[in-house]
Amino acid sequence: MKRKTFDKIVTSVGALLTVFLLVVAALANWGASFAAGSVSSQLEAQKITMPKASEFAADTDADVLAYFTSREN
């Protein structure tokens, strides 16, 4: 195989791989935003809220942590 032919093949494969990876990245980005939007709209429609981390009491968390760390598997 001539060097010029090999270079064309490698360049073509690289270009196709670049296009393929860009399409995969675009689809993954679209899928992530679709999933986040779906979850947000479902939680909102069902009136489900998540408390902020600052709203948790420190001793309640400590009690829960102590409970689970004291249990044996």
PDB file of N, CA and C in Angstrom, residues 3 7 12-13 15 17 22-23 25-26 30 32 35 37 40 46-48 51 55-56 58-59 63 65-66 73:
ATOM      1  N   ARG A   3       1.997   5.116   0.583  1.00  0.00           N
ATOM      2  CA  ARG A   3       1.865   6.031   1.722  1.00  0.00           C
ATOM      3  C   ARG A   3       0.706   7.012   1.511  1.00  0.00           C
ATOM      4  N   ASP A   7      -2.457   7.429   3.993  1.00  0.00           N
ATOM      5  CA  ASP A   7      -2.789   8.728   4.589  1.00  0.00           C
ATOM      6  C   ASP A   7      -4.249   9.105   4.330  1.00  0.00           C
ATOM      7  N   SER A  12      -9.601   9.816   6.395  1.00  0.00           N
ATOM      8  CA  SER A  12     -11.038   9.561   6.253  1.00  0.00           C
ATOM      9  C   SER A  12     -11.617   8.925   7.514  1.00  0.00           C
ATOM     10  N   VAL A  13     -10.914   7.947   8.058  1.00  0.00           N
ATOM     11  CA  VAL A  13     -11.377   7.295   9.286  1.00  0.00           C
ATOM     12  C   VAL A  13     -11.417   8.304  10.429  1.00  0.00           C
ATOM     13  N   ALA A  15     -11.825  11.572  10.193  1.00  0.00           N
ATOM     14  CA  ALA A  15     -12.931  12.509   9.961  1.00  0.00           C
ATOM     15  C   ALA A  15     -14.272  11.863  10.298  1.00  0.00           C
ATOM     16  N   LEU A  17     -14.767   9.378  12.378  1.00  0.00           N
ATOM     17  CA  LEU A  17     -14.801   9.201  13.829  1.00  0.00           C
ATOM     18  C   LEU A  17     -15.134  10.510  14.530  1.00  0.00           C
ATOM     19  N   LEU A  22     -19.083  13.576  17.565  1.00  0.00           N
ATOM     20  CA  LEU A  22     -19.867  14.803  17.732  1.00  0.00           C
ATOM     21  C   LEU A  22     -21.367  14.500  17.781  1.00  0.00           C
ATOM     22  N   VAL A  23     -21.820  13.580  16.946  1.00  0.00           N
ATOM     23  CA  VAL A  23     -23.232  13.186  16.963  1.00  0.00           C
ATOM     24  C   VAL A  23     -23.572  12.501  18.281  1.00  0.00           C
ATOM     25  N   ALA A  25     -22.079  12.918  21.172  1.00  0.00           N
ATOM     26  CA  ALA A  25     -22.072  13.944  22.223  1.00  0.00           C
ATOM     27  C   ALA A  25     -23.342  14.783  22.184  1.00  0.00           C
ATOM     28  N   ALA A  26     -23.788  15.134  20.990  1.00  0.00           N
ATOM     29  CA  ALA A  26     -25.016  15.923  20.865  1.00  0.00           C
ATOM     30  C   ALA A  26     -26.221  15.133  21.363  1.00  0.00           C
ATOM     31  N   TRP A  30     -28.578  16.042  24.554  1.00  0.00           N
ATOM     32  CA  TRP A  30     -30.031  16.136  24.413  1.00  0.00           C
ATOM     33  C   TRP A  30     -30.733  15.181  25.375  1.00  0.00           C
ATOM     34  N   ALA A  32     -29.636  14.024  28.239  1.00  0.00           N
ATOM     35  CA  ALA A  32     -29.488  14.500  29.617  1.00  0.00           C
ATOM     36  C   ALA A  32     -30.456  15.632  29.915  1.00  0.00           C
ATOM     37  N   ALA A  35     -34.007  14.172  30.123  1.00  0.00           N
ATOM     38  CA  ALA A  35     -34.239  13.453  31.375  1.00  0.00           C
ATOM     39  C   ALA A  35     -34.401  14.421  32.540  1.00  0.00           C
ATOM     40  N   GLY A  37     -35.391  17.528  32.423  1.00  0.00           N
ATOM     41  CA  GLY A  37     -36.669  18.217  32.261  1.00  0.00           C
ATOM     42  C   GLY A  37     -37.853  17.329  32.606  1.00  0.00           C
ATOM     43  N   SER A  40     -37.965  16.913  36.424  1.00  0.00           N
ATOM     44  CA  SER A  40     -38.435  18.158  37.044  1.00  0.00           C
ATOM     45  C   SER A  40     -39.934  18.339  36.849  1.00  0.00           C
ATOM     46  N   GLN A  46     -46.479  16.289  40.511  1.00  0.00           N
ATOM     47  CA  GLN A  46     -46.903  15.500  41.667  1.00  0.00           C
ATOM     48  C   GLN A  46     -46.702  16.245  42.985  1.00  0.00           C
ATOM     49  N   LYS A  47     -46.253  17.493  42.870  1.00  0.00           N
ATOM     50  CA  LYS A  47     -46.016  18.350  44.036  1.00  0.00           C
ATOM     51  C   LYS A  47     -45.064  17.700  45.043  1.00  0.00           C
ATOM     52  N   ILE A  48     -43.975  17.135  44.523  1.00  0.00           N
ATOM     53  CA  ILE A  48     -42.942  16.528  45.354  1.00  0.00           C
ATOM     54  C   ILE A  48     -41.808  17.530  45.481  1.00  0.00           C
ATOM     55  N   PRO A  51     -36.110  18.864  50.406  1.00  0.00           N
ATOM     56  CA  PRO A  51     -35.605  19.899  51.306  1.00  0.00           C
ATOM     57  C   PRO A  51     -34.158  20.251  50.961  1.00  0.00           C
ATOM     58  N   GLU A  55     -31.612  22.810  55.562  1.00  0.00           N
ATOM     59  CA  GLU A  55     -32.810  22.640  56.374  1.00  0.00           C
ATOM     60  C   GLU A  55     -32.753  21.413  57.281  1.00  0.00           C
ATOM     61  N   PHE A  56     -31.781  20.541  57.086  1.00  0.00           N
ATOM     62  CA  PHE A  56     -31.668  19.357  57.926  1.00  0.00           C
ATOM     63  C   PHE A  56     -31.047  19.722  59.266  1.00  0.00           C
ATOM     64  N   ALA A  58     -28.704  19.079  62.400  1.00  0.00           N
ATOM     65  CA  ALA A  58     -27.427  18.378  62.535  1.00  0.00           C
ATOM     66  C   ALA A  58     -27.558  17.158  63.440  1.00  0.00           C
ATOM     67  N   ASP A  59     -28.335  17.263  64.566  1.00  0.00           N
ATOM     68  CA  ASP A  59     -28.426  16.110  65.463  1.00  0.00           C
ATOM     69  C   ASP A  59     -29.234  14.977  64.841  1.00  0.00           C
ATOM     70  N   ASP A  63     -27.874  11.219  64.481  1.00  0.00           N
ATOM     71  CA  ASP A  63     -28.583  10.036  64.975  1.00  0.00           C
ATOM     72  C   ASP A  63     -28.726   8.983  63.877  1.00  0.00           C
ATOM     73  N   LEU A  65     -26.858   8.656  61.188  1.00  0.00           N
ATOM     74  CA  LEU A  65     -25.524   8.140  60.892  1.00  0.00           C
ATOM     75  C   LEU A  65     -25.094   7.133  61.948  1.00  0.00           C
ATOM     76  N   ALA A  66     -25.331   7.445  63.218  1.00  0.00           N
ATOM     77  CA  ALA A  66     -24.968   6.524  64.299  1.00  0.00           C
ATOM     78  C   ALA A  66     -25.750   5.217  64.180  1.00  0.00           C
ATOM     79  N   ASN A  73     -23.483  -5.940  59.222  1.00  0.00           N
ATOM     80  CA  ASN A  73     -24.035  -6.476  57.965  1.00  0.00           C
ATOM     81  C   ASN A  73     -24.434  -7.904  58.108  1.00  0.00           C
TER      82      ASN A  73
END
